[in-house]
Amino acid sequence: MAVLAVAGTIAVPAAAQATGEKTPNAVVRQGDFAAAAAEFDVPERVLLAVAYQESAWDAHAGGHSAGGGYGPMHLTDVTASMLADGDAGAAGRADLAKMAADPALHTLQAAARLTGLSEQQLRADAAANIRGGAALLASYQKTGGGKSSADPGHWYAAVARYSQSTQRQGAQAFADRVFATLKKGAERTTADGQRVALTADPQVSPATGQLSQLHLKSAATADTECPTTVDCTFVPAAASNGQVSNRPANGIRIDSIVIHDTESSYASAIATFQTPGRSSAHYVMRSSDGAVTQMVPTKDLGFHAGNYSTNMHSVGIEHEGYAAHGATWYTEAQYEATADLVKYLAARFGIPLDRQHIIGHDNVVGPTSGTVSGMHWDPGPSWDWEHFMALLGAPITGEHGVGDFGSVVTIAPSFAANQQSVQICPADDPTGAITTCTRVEQPSNFVYLRTAPSDTAPLFGDQAIHPGAAGTDRINDWGSTAQAGQQFVVADKNGDWTAIWYSGSKVWFHNPGGVNTIPANGVTIVKSGQAPASPPVKVYGSSYPDAAEYPAGLSPSTQAPLSMYTIPSGQAYVATAPAAPTDDYFKSSGTVVIGGKSMYTIQYNHRTALVYEGDVTATTFPADTDTDTETHH
């Protein structure tokens, strides 16, 4: 996703921020479904219901969906580059081609063979795409031994197979959603102005017994991993949306939990994770009551963070909601249920309950220079980190204040009292509620960062988003903000303003009497060389071993420094944890490769980053606990 695009897992084209405008031929797509259904002898209602679940009848104007699916029927053609830049975050891995070779990720080619249409036609033309989907459904009905019946209920197995799930629970859940849509009907205007409707058929009776014809295995884990205090069910994500592993028994540490939002409804997020070629988090939390669906066993990797190294070592939790409307979606029931889940997971895996290990998706660095700007910004500025950490029993508390140069502060602006003005534009809001760029003032979890100690100074522009230019107050512009719970080294003070080292620069935020900060003690600081001629420290987005450390027969993953970021001489940053060995994982053999070097994860800017232990000097602050600080009560 582009940096100024929607946060979370499901994006809607800007044209879909529905203005109500319709094309002159607004019902063409309805006719395309009717024609394709007749051509391939598929009940039209079944074809419509499958497409509704796959795409809500949208054509993905301008290309493919986030999961590599094309057109209303979500015909997939996932490439290695999509896995490199998407939620798998697998850039630099030598096994990308093998990961992308899963047949479930290439239904577009199968549709091309069945219809004689070119792959380009199936990608670009909605009518051709619908024909391809109808041909696939008809072929699944035929190979499953079913008759080409006009009764939608007789197509249950074919619909289940269309999910491409290799697990019984996943295929069944998809088919059940399709038939629920058949029963209740649906109607909407698509992103490109097409009016499509499916009339309700409450009497449809799916032949669920057909599922046994597919000879699918049940998911290895049907039991949930949840505390008894939450309502928890297990529905497996598509196998291609993660990797089977055996964490932490196989040596892959689980050291962090990543908080996301779905940018969709609860049901839609679950459906997305069940669709091959998309992403998958370990858990999805419902807004209304905090109910949770587990979709990936914690021993396995979910593709949720957009960074393979982060995916290796984390558990991902999605929250029903929209970052642009966060405070209205992040309910107390959701906060409390998530807190119970996080405490349970932290106890199991020894994860510290602090903001260095309980992070947002917006705190995850891109694995390569080319991916940094497009990393997601959920759960956004309306996630109340201070309240959430208090629910975890690890509140961000202490006497407000700020120490002298070289000391460490924790950002703590007090959510409710911290009213910040942000601009929200249609592209930030997939609900369509925002139809023109709008400025709002709302409780927020961040402070703005400026280039000088003045309210009129430009906002800091992150190098990956605004190279050489000022930042903005757009709600998704993470580059000019420091967030509650993050820790930074004090670089200067000037009256009511405090400076910190941030993204290789000295930036300022308004902090009268230390009202927005709490002095931090007992933290590790990493520094670059102090001599003026010391070279800048290279900053990385992933943590792979050196090529020579991989056993014979395994192709090494590669990584390079992030080109826009360094730690210049004299600057210092907080390390979020002790230096950890570089490592890598190969699903095909189950091999875990542990490197001989270690890297620190540091709080570099709004996001974390990685530096080699040997490139920096690490010290503990304070060496002397008698630190003089300004205080604010």
XYZ file of C-alpha atoms in Angstrom:
633
model
C 0.000 0.000 0.000
C 1.130 3.558 -0.620
C 2.068 5.558 2.433
C -0.988 7.766 2.156
C -3.381 4.871 1.702
C -5.720 2.978 3.971
C -4.321 1.229 7.024
C -4.958 -2.418 7.816
C -5.684 -5.412 5.677
C -8.412 -4.451 3.230
C -8.128 -1.419 0.963
C -10.835 0.176 -1.146
C -9.891 2.221 -4.204
C -10.267 5.973 -3.818
C -13.085 5.884 -6.352
C -15.005 3.733 -3.929
C -15.323 6.455 -1.341
C -18.797 6.433 -2.696
C -20.151 9.732 -3.829
C -23.188 8.039 -5.275
C -22.025 8.757 -8.810
C -22.901 5.947 -11.246
C -21.771 5.124 -14.721
C -24.234 5.313 -17.623
C -24.144 1.503 -17.845
C -24.483 0.840 -14.163
C -26.087 -2.607 -14.529
C -23.681 -4.097 -17.060
C -22.028 -6.321 -14.453
C -25.351 -7.823 -13.437
C -25.781 -8.930 -17.049
C -22.239 -10.307 -17.131
C -23.080 -12.615 -14.241
C -26.262 -13.786 -15.985
C -24.444 -14.481 -19.257
C -21.566 -16.380 -17.628
C -23.938 -18.440 -15.511
C -25.930 -19.451 -18.596
C -22.801 -20.243 -20.635
C -21.335 -22.613 -18.052
C -24.614 -23.904 -16.618
C -24.008 -22.516 -13.145
C -26.932 -21.158 -11.103
C -26.677 -17.395 -11.389
C -27.423 -16.921 -7.709
C -24.490 -19.194 -6.775
C -22.129 -17.283 -9.042
C -23.284 -13.967 -7.576
C -22.956 -15.195 -3.989
C -19.429 -16.552 -4.536
C -18.321 -13.302 -6.165
C -19.885 -11.299 -3.350
C -17.796 -13.172 -0.807
C -14.643 -12.848 -2.912
C -14.829 -9.194 -3.914
C -18.225 -7.680 -3.089
C -18.532 -7.642 -6.930
C -15.722 -5.101 -7.322
C -13.360 -5.262 -10.285
C -10.227 -3.987 -8.479
C -9.826 -1.028 -10.785
C -6.189 -0.432 -11.621
C -4.956 -3.938 -10.927
C -5.214 -6.724 -8.388
C -6.390 -6.820 -4.808
C -3.930 -6.710 -1.935
C -3.841 -10.504 -2.083
C -3.042 -10.863 -5.766
C -6.645 -11.548 -6.791
C -8.052 -10.108 -10.007
C -11.594 -9.085 -10.827
C -14.971 -9.834 -9.256
C -14.173 -13.561 -8.994
C -10.809 -12.957 -7.286
C -8.873 -15.105 -9.752
C -5.428 -15.273 -8.200
C -2.000 -14.886 -9.751
C 0.323 -14.183 -6.844
C 3.895 -13.316 -7.763
C 7.074 -13.450 -5.731
C 7.185 -9.655 -5.660
C 3.724 -9.548 -4.071
C 4.961 -11.781 -1.270
C 8.103 -9.677 -0.950
C 6.190 -6.421 -0.505
C 2.969 -7.658 1.074
C 2.090 -8.861 4.560
C 4.555 -11.741 4.263
C 7.306 -9.113 4.095
C 9.539 -11.747 2.519
C 11.845 -9.458 0.546
C 15.346 -10.901 0.313
C 14.313 -14.517 0.794
C 15.696 -16.933 -1.749
C 12.621 -19.202 -1.512
C 10.154 -16.560 -2.715
C 9.503 -18.369 -5.980
C 8.709 -21.571 -4.097
C 6.382 -19.714 -1.737
C 4.544 -18.199 -4.698
C 4.219 -21.520 -6.542
C 1.274 -22.802 -4.469
C -1.455 -23.758 -7.018
C -4.074 -22.105 -4.780
C -2.399 -18.789 -5.618
C -2.857 -19.251 -9.388
C -6.518 -19.907 -10.163
C -6.281 -17.363 -12.975
C -4.179 -19.761 -15.046
C -6.678 -22.562 -14.463
C -9.490 -20.288 -15.619
C -7.502 -19.384 -18.730
C -7.157 -23.056 -19.656
C -10.871 -23.691 -19.143
C -12.110 -20.691 -21.114
C -9.436 -20.177 -23.757
C -9.232 -16.548 -22.690
C -5.855 -14.920 -22.224
C -4.537 -14.277 -18.742
C -4.509 -10.578 -19.528
C -8.211 -10.651 -20.425
C -9.016 -12.406 -17.173
C -7.021 -9.820 -15.241
C -8.302 -6.676 -16.916
C -11.832 -7.343 -18.172
C -14.562 -7.848 -15.574
C -16.850 -9.807 -17.917
C -14.031 -12.167 -18.880
C -13.105 -12.569 -15.224
C -16.676 -13.546 -14.334
C -16.651 -16.093 -17.165
C -13.428 -17.515 -15.731
C -14.934 -17.865 -12.282
C -18.046 -19.550 -13.681
C -15.869 -21.987 -15.625
C -13.941 -22.860 -12.456
C -17.135 -23.488 -10.493
C -18.527 -25.677 -13.282
C -15.303 -27.693 -13.421
C -15.359 -28.209 -9.649
C -18.968 -29.406 -9.852
C -18.058 -31.849 -12.614
C -14.909 -33.279 -11.024
C -16.734 -33.634 -7.729
C -19.265 -35.927 -9.331
C -22.117 -33.500 -8.964
C -24.721 -32.927 -11.639
C -25.065 -29.524 -13.236
C -28.159 -28.836 -11.178
C -30.285 -25.712 -11.217
C -30.720 -26.122 -7.450
C -28.122 -23.900 -5.699
C -28.059 -26.273 -2.733
C -26.466 -28.982 -4.894
C -23.377 -26.799 -5.463
C -22.107 -26.868 -1.876
C -18.961 -28.905 -2.571
C -18.056 -26.882 -5.672
C -18.410 -23.672 -3.703
C -16.291 -25.078 -0.870
C -13.583 -26.030 -3.348
C -13.625 -22.540 -4.866
C -12.217 -21.325 -1.526
C -8.962 -23.143 -2.426
C -8.696 -24.160 1.221
C -6.842 -27.385 1.887
C -8.485 -27.671 5.294
C -12.017 -28.875 5.941
C -12.875 -26.082 8.379
C -11.764 -23.351 5.986
C -13.625 -24.744 2.995
C -16.747 -25.299 5.063
C -16.647 -21.789 6.526
C -16.376 -20.235 3.046
C -19.247 -22.321 1.674
C -21.391 -21.514 4.702
C -20.814 -17.784 4.171
C -21.776 -18.081 0.503
C -25.009 -19.877 1.340
C -25.782 -17.417 4.132
C -25.501 -14.693 1.470
C -27.867 -16.674 -0.762
C -30.400 -16.859 2.042
C -30.380 -13.201 3.019
C -29.558 -11.633 -0.353
C -27.281 -8.673 -1.039
C -27.242 -5.427 -2.973
C -24.604 -2.738 -3.470
C -23.052 -0.261 -5.853
C -19.466 -1.190 -6.629
C -16.417 1.062 -6.636
C -16.836 1.693 -10.369
C -20.553 2.493 -10.101
C -22.077 -0.903 -10.985
C -25.387 -1.760 -9.329
C -25.531 -5.477 -8.542
C -28.218 -7.337 -6.597
C -28.811 -10.863 -5.374
C -32.385 -11.591 -4.316
C -32.864 -13.395 -1.015
C -33.634 -17.116 -1.095
C -34.391 -18.095 2.507
C -35.497 -21.586 1.427
C -32.153 -22.626 -0.086
C -30.944 -25.864 1.476
C -27.223 -26.535 1.033
C -26.188 -30.177 0.662
C -23.528 -29.905 3.344
C -22.876 -33.638 3.230
C -21.137 -33.086 -0.103
C -18.116 -31.700 1.737
C -16.827 -35.237 2.323
C -16.383 -35.578 -1.466
C -13.430 -33.181 -1.282
C -11.486 -35.469 1.086
C -10.061 -32.530 2.983
C -8.119 -32.926 6.197
C -9.241 -31.152 9.315
C -6.927 -28.398 10.560
C -4.243 -29.797 12.818
C -5.276 -27.371 15.546
C -8.980 -26.945 16.149
C -8.533 -26.050 19.812
C -8.133 -22.414 20.669
C -5.271 -20.827 22.557
C -7.160 -18.271 24.606
C -7.764 -17.449 28.240
C -11.043 -18.701 29.673
C -12.252 -15.110 30.084
C -12.822 -14.533 26.349
C -15.295 -16.012 23.869
C -12.938 -17.793 21.480
C -13.420 -19.999 18.409
C -10.961 -21.419 15.874
C -11.330 -20.934 12.114
C -8.180 -21.691 10.093
C -6.642 -19.147 7.757
C -5.626 -20.254 4.268
C -2.451 -22.317 4.422
C -0.648 -20.046 1.948
C -1.190 -17.034 4.205
C 1.392 -18.175 6.733
C 3.859 -20.952 7.444
C 3.621 -24.030 9.623
C 6.345 -23.996 12.247
C 6.973 -25.142 15.805
C 7.682 -21.925 17.686
C 9.277 -21.593 20.217
C 10.232 -25.258 20.601
C 12.283 -25.144 17.385
C 14.366 -22.209 18.586
C 12.352 -19.368 17.023
C 11.642 -16.973 19.878
C 8.245 -15.291 20.231
C 9.103 -11.923 21.728
C 6.426 -9.463 20.631
C 2.711 -8.989 20.024
C 1.527 -6.758 17.172
C -1.772 -4.866 17.471
C -3.606 -4.266 14.150
C -6.973 -3.097 12.958
C -8.850 -4.791 10.139
C -10.080 -1.808 8.082
C -13.142 -3.983 7.542
C -15.877 -5.758 9.421
C -15.093 -8.704 11.697
C -16.644 -11.186 9.263
C -14.886 -9.666 6.277
C -11.495 -9.897 7.988
C -12.051 -13.580 8.755
C -13.048 -14.165 5.134
C -9.958 -12.309 3.926
C -7.627 -14.460 5.993
C -9.283 -17.579 4.612
C -8.627 -16.454 1.030
C -5.345 -17.766 -0.426
C -2.855 -15.063 -1.302
C -4.037 -12.656 1.344
C -2.662 -12.183 4.863
C -3.358 -13.822 8.212
C -3.164 -12.774 11.832
C -3.266 -15.215 14.700
C -6.397 -13.629 16.196
C -9.286 -11.357 15.153
C -11.173 -9.393 17.848
C -14.783 -8.261 17.383
C -15.638 -4.663 18.257
C -19.096 -5.070 19.805
C -18.341 -7.641 22.474
C -14.662 -8.618 22.295
C -15.331 -12.091 20.876
C -12.240 -13.544 19.225
C -11.584 -15.891 16.332
C -8.194 -17.580 16.326
C -7.017 -18.282 12.773
C -3.354 -19.328 13.100
C -1.861 -21.498 15.870
C 0.724 -19.539 17.822
C 3.394 -22.091 16.918
C 3.020 -21.045 13.271
C 3.950 -17.857 11.437
C 1.127 -15.565 10.361
C 1.720 -13.156 7.479
C 0.439 -10.046 9.231
C 3.201 -7.509 9.830
C 4.674 -6.903 6.360
C 8.113 -7.936 7.621
C 9.222 -11.571 7.642
C 11.621 -11.090 10.565
C 8.779 -9.574 12.612
C 6.381 -12.326 11.531
C 8.903 -14.923 12.722
C 8.969 -13.562 16.246
C 5.495 -12.177 16.881
C 1.834 -12.946 17.398
C -0.583 -10.745 15.424
C -3.935 -9.586 16.796
C -6.395 -7.855 14.453
C -9.176 -5.630 15.781
C -12.411 -4.944 13.967
C -12.289 -1.251 13.221
C -11.063 1.568 11.038
C -8.041 3.681 11.932
C -9.730 6.848 10.665
C -12.636 6.224 13.087
C -10.715 4.332 15.743
C -12.199 5.747 18.910
C -15.710 4.781 17.801
C -14.686 1.196 17.028
C -12.195 0.393 19.788
C -14.734 -0.484 22.470
C -14.050 -1.183 26.109
C -15.150 -4.791 25.562
C -12.538 -5.090 22.820
C -9.808 -3.456 24.924
C -10.521 -5.694 27.904
C -10.739 -8.936 25.915
C -7.517 -8.095 24.082
C -5.799 -7.289 27.365
C -6.792 -10.694 28.737
C -5.494 -12.369 25.564
C -2.209 -10.427 25.587
C -1.576 -11.219 29.255
C -2.217 -14.900 28.534
C 0.179 -14.930 25.564
C 2.833 -12.910 27.384
C 2.784 -15.357 30.282
C 3.100 -18.348 27.936
C 6.014 -16.983 25.942
C 7.778 -14.744 28.440
C 6.995 -11.531 26.549
C 7.560 -8.388 28.637
C 4.449 -6.288 29.097
C 5.804 -2.987 27.834
C 5.505 -0.839 24.722
C 8.770 -2.180 23.403
C 7.242 -5.650 23.042
C 3.521 -4.858 22.723
C 3.566 -2.770 19.560
C 1.287 -1.484 16.835
C 1.489 -2.424 13.183
C 2.473 1.206 12.676
C 5.611 0.545 14.737
C 6.914 -2.205 12.408
C 9.731 -1.182 10.056
C 9.738 -2.092 6.368
C 12.198 -4.888 5.530
C 13.740 -3.029 2.569
C 14.262 0.545 1.452
C 11.485 0.151 -1.086
C 8.900 -1.034 1.440
C 9.402 1.482 4.253
C 7.061 4.156 2.910
C 4.225 1.712 2.250
C 4.085 0.078 5.669
C 0.689 0.209 7.362
C -0.303 2.834 9.943
C -2.897 0.894 11.945
C -4.243 0.817 14.610
C -3.742 4.568 14.248
C -3.719 7.557 16.585
C -7.004 6.645 18.292
C -5.761 3.430 19.907
C -5.453 4.412 23.578
C -2.094 2.882 24.446
C -2.033 4.326 27.955
C -5.413 2.795 28.816
C -4.497 -0.509 27.183
C -1.186 -0.800 29.036
C -3.015 -0.069 32.288
C -5.392 -2.954 31.523
C -2.315 -5.153 31.084
C -1.193 -4.229 34.566
C 1.785 -2.366 33.094
C 0.679 1.270 33.120
C 2.792 4.025 31.587
C 3.059 5.886 34.880
C 5.519 7.949 36.844
C 6.205 11.545 37.716
C 6.022 13.611 34.565
C 9.137 15.505 33.663
C 12.188 15.527 31.425
C 15.855 15.082 32.207
C 18.926 16.681 30.713
C 20.780 15.938 27.484
C 21.460 12.206 27.166
C 18.679 11.103 29.499
C 15.728 8.976 28.341
C 12.041 9.850 28.285
C 8.902 7.806 27.736
C 6.238 9.571 25.664
C 3.113 9.841 27.843
C 0.730 12.589 26.678
C -2.437 11.382 28.481
C -4.853 10.282 25.751
C -8.080 12.041 26.701
C -6.409 15.387 27.396
C -4.154 15.174 24.344
C -6.349 16.780 21.690
C -4.556 16.818 18.334
C -5.781 18.172 15.000
C -5.540 15.743 12.077
C -6.706 15.808 8.483
C -8.723 12.793 7.278
C -9.224 12.301 3.536
C -11.415 9.851 1.584
C -8.479 7.554 0.816
C -7.935 7.094 4.570
C -11.445 5.767 5.134
C -12.735 2.622 3.402
C -16.185 3.048 4.931
C -16.952 5.894 2.527
C -18.120 8.129 5.373
C -15.412 10.701 4.598
C -16.188 12.211 1.183
C -13.874 15.217 1.322
C -10.700 15.980 3.246
C -11.813 16.995 6.728
C -9.923 18.384 9.705
C -10.882 17.017 13.107
C -9.576 17.513 16.624
C -9.652 14.377 18.699
C -7.999 12.578 21.622
C -4.736 11.113 20.323
C -1.890 8.849 21.382
C 0.936 10.972 19.881
C 2.768 14.265 19.978
C 3.745 16.154 16.830
C 7.454 16.552 16.052
C 8.857 19.740 14.524
C 12.144 20.825 13.051
C 12.625 23.635 15.583
C 11.239 24.601 19.026
C 8.289 26.589 17.714
C 4.618 25.991 16.884
C 5.255 27.592 13.509
C 8.229 25.391 12.617
C 7.562 22.761 9.921
C 6.593 19.271 10.986
C 9.448 16.809 10.612
C 9.244 14.962 7.304
C 10.377 11.356 7.453
C 12.955 10.597 4.784
C 10.977 7.668 3.390
C 7.759 9.642 2.985
C 8.810 13.256 2.428
C 12.469 13.268 1.351
C 13.739 16.801 1.773
C 10.276 18.150 2.568
C 8.145 18.875 5.620
C 5.761 16.389 7.153
C 1.982 16.785 7.254
C -0.822 16.450 9.770
C -2.608 13.834 7.638
C -3.907 11.106 9.937
C -1.806 8.430 8.236
C 1.446 10.430 8.179
C 3.296 8.533 10.884
C 6.634 10.198 10.116
C 6.116 13.321 12.245
C 4.788 11.716 15.430
C 6.081 10.049 18.591
C 3.620 7.696 20.245
C 2.648 6.922 23.828
C 5.000 4.412 25.398
C 7.856 4.962 22.955
C 11.214 5.904 24.451
C 13.804 8.336 23.107
C 17.041 9.978 24.170
C 16.865 13.680 25.022
C 18.910 15.704 22.531
C 18.201 19.253 23.776
C 15.791 21.505 25.688
C 14.594 25.018 24.951
C 11.974 26.539 27.224
C 8.765 24.503 26.906
C 10.237 22.386 24.120
C 12.102 19.081 24.276
C 14.288 17.637 21.504
C 14.948 13.942 20.935
C 17.066 11.936 18.517
C 14.616 10.592 15.952
C 15.130 9.133 12.477
C 18.716 10.405 12.329
C 17.693 13.979 13.203
C 17.066 16.233 16.169
C 13.317 16.924 16.387
C 11.268 18.981 18.834
C 7.918 18.629 20.586
C 6.007 20.899 22.938
C 6.530 19.620 26.454
C 5.994 22.348 29.070
C 7.312 21.125 32.398
C 7.552 17.616 30.981
C 3.759 17.243 30.733
C 4.091 14.808 27.789
C 6.984 12.698 29.095
C 8.075 10.534 31.993
C 11.816 10.077 32.699
C 12.830 6.476 32.026
C 15.432 4.504 33.949
C 17.128 1.151 33.499
C 17.046 1.221 29.702
C 19.750 0.320 27.197
C 21.017 3.088 24.935
C 22.977 2.398 21.759
C 25.257 5.070 20.357
C 27.195 5.676 17.207
C 30.831 6.685 17.357
C 31.480 9.957 19.197
C 34.358 11.207 17.047
C 33.282 13.697 14.352
C 34.798 11.469 11.690
C 32.978 8.328 12.883
C 30.949 6.824 10.041
C 27.169 6.728 10.431
C 25.749 3.460 11.718
C 23.795 1.479 9.134
C 20.151 0.755 9.941
C 18.319 -2.393 8.764
C 14.774 -3.648 8.441
C 15.378 -7.389 8.824
C 17.654 -9.730 10.755
C 19.072 -12.557 8.628
C 22.336 -14.489 9.159
C 25.324 -13.943 6.904
C 25.313 -15.994 3.709
C 28.237 -18.167 4.874
C 26.261 -19.239 7.947
C 23.565 -21.103 5.999
C 23.978 -24.904 5.757
C 24.632 -26.429 2.361
C 21.456 -26.842 0.347
C 19.705 -23.803 1.805
C 19.740 -20.590 -0.207
C 20.611 -17.612 2.018
C 18.210 -14.743 2.483
C 19.725 -11.341 1.819
C 19.355 -7.925 3.381
C 20.778 -4.463 2.825
C 20.833 -1.298 4.929
C 17.825 0.990 4.632
C 19.186 3.617 2.268
C 17.364 6.605 3.765
C 18.256 5.914 7.395
C 21.453 5.992 9.477
C 22.531 6.883 13.008
C 24.880 9.848 12.581
C 27.880 10.364 14.851
C 26.923 11.481 18.351
C 23.305 10.337 18.298
C 21.808 7.740 20.645
C 18.684 5.561 20.584
C 16.889 3.257 22.983
C 17.246 -0.478 22.418
C 13.924 -2.182 22.995
C 15.478 -5.499 24.057
C 18.867 -7.192 24.466
C 20.678 -7.912 21.219
C 19.299 -11.105 19.650
C 20.969 -13.497 17.192
C 20.106 -13.178 13.526
C 17.972 -16.063 12.302
C 15.966 -17.486 9.425
C 13.402 -20.232 8.857
C 12.692 -22.670 6.028
C 9.230 -24.175 6.058
C 10.085 -26.848 3.479
C 12.506 -28.600 5.814
C 11.596 -27.036 9.132
C 15.167 -25.780 9.437
C 15.971 -22.823 11.679
C 19.269 -21.081 10.922
C 20.840 -19.139 13.802
C 23.556 -16.660 12.867
C 26.696 -15.795 14.800
C 25.998 -12.048 14.897
C 23.367 -10.291 16.966
C 21.272 -7.208 16.286
C 19.564 -4.667 18.520
C 16.005 -3.627 17.840
C 15.923 0.115 18.488
C 13.222 2.768 18.726
C 14.439 4.651 15.669
C 11.453 6.835 14.768
C 7.736 6.102 14.911
C 8.872 2.625 13.895
C 11.543 0.314 15.182
C 14.691 -0.611 13.236
C 17.685 -2.934 13.589
C 21.414 -2.315 14.030
C 24.270 -4.787 14.389
C 25.540 -5.127 17.944
C 29.096 -4.723 16.715
C 28.330 -1.382 15.036
C 27.234 0.445 18.190
C 28.223 1.055 21.792
C 25.604 0.024 24.324
C 25.237 1.523 27.796
C 22.603 1.365 30.497
C 20.869 4.582 31.513
C 21.217 5.864 34.089
C 24.609 4.713 35.266
C 23.846 6.805 38.352
C 20.201 6.801 39.456
C 20.523 10.268 40.972
C 19.282 11.906 37.782
C 18.168 15.523 37.930
C 14.837 16.003 36.189
C 12.302 18.720 35.790
C 8.980 17.634 37.175
C 5.351 18.415 36.424
C 2.428 17.499 38.618
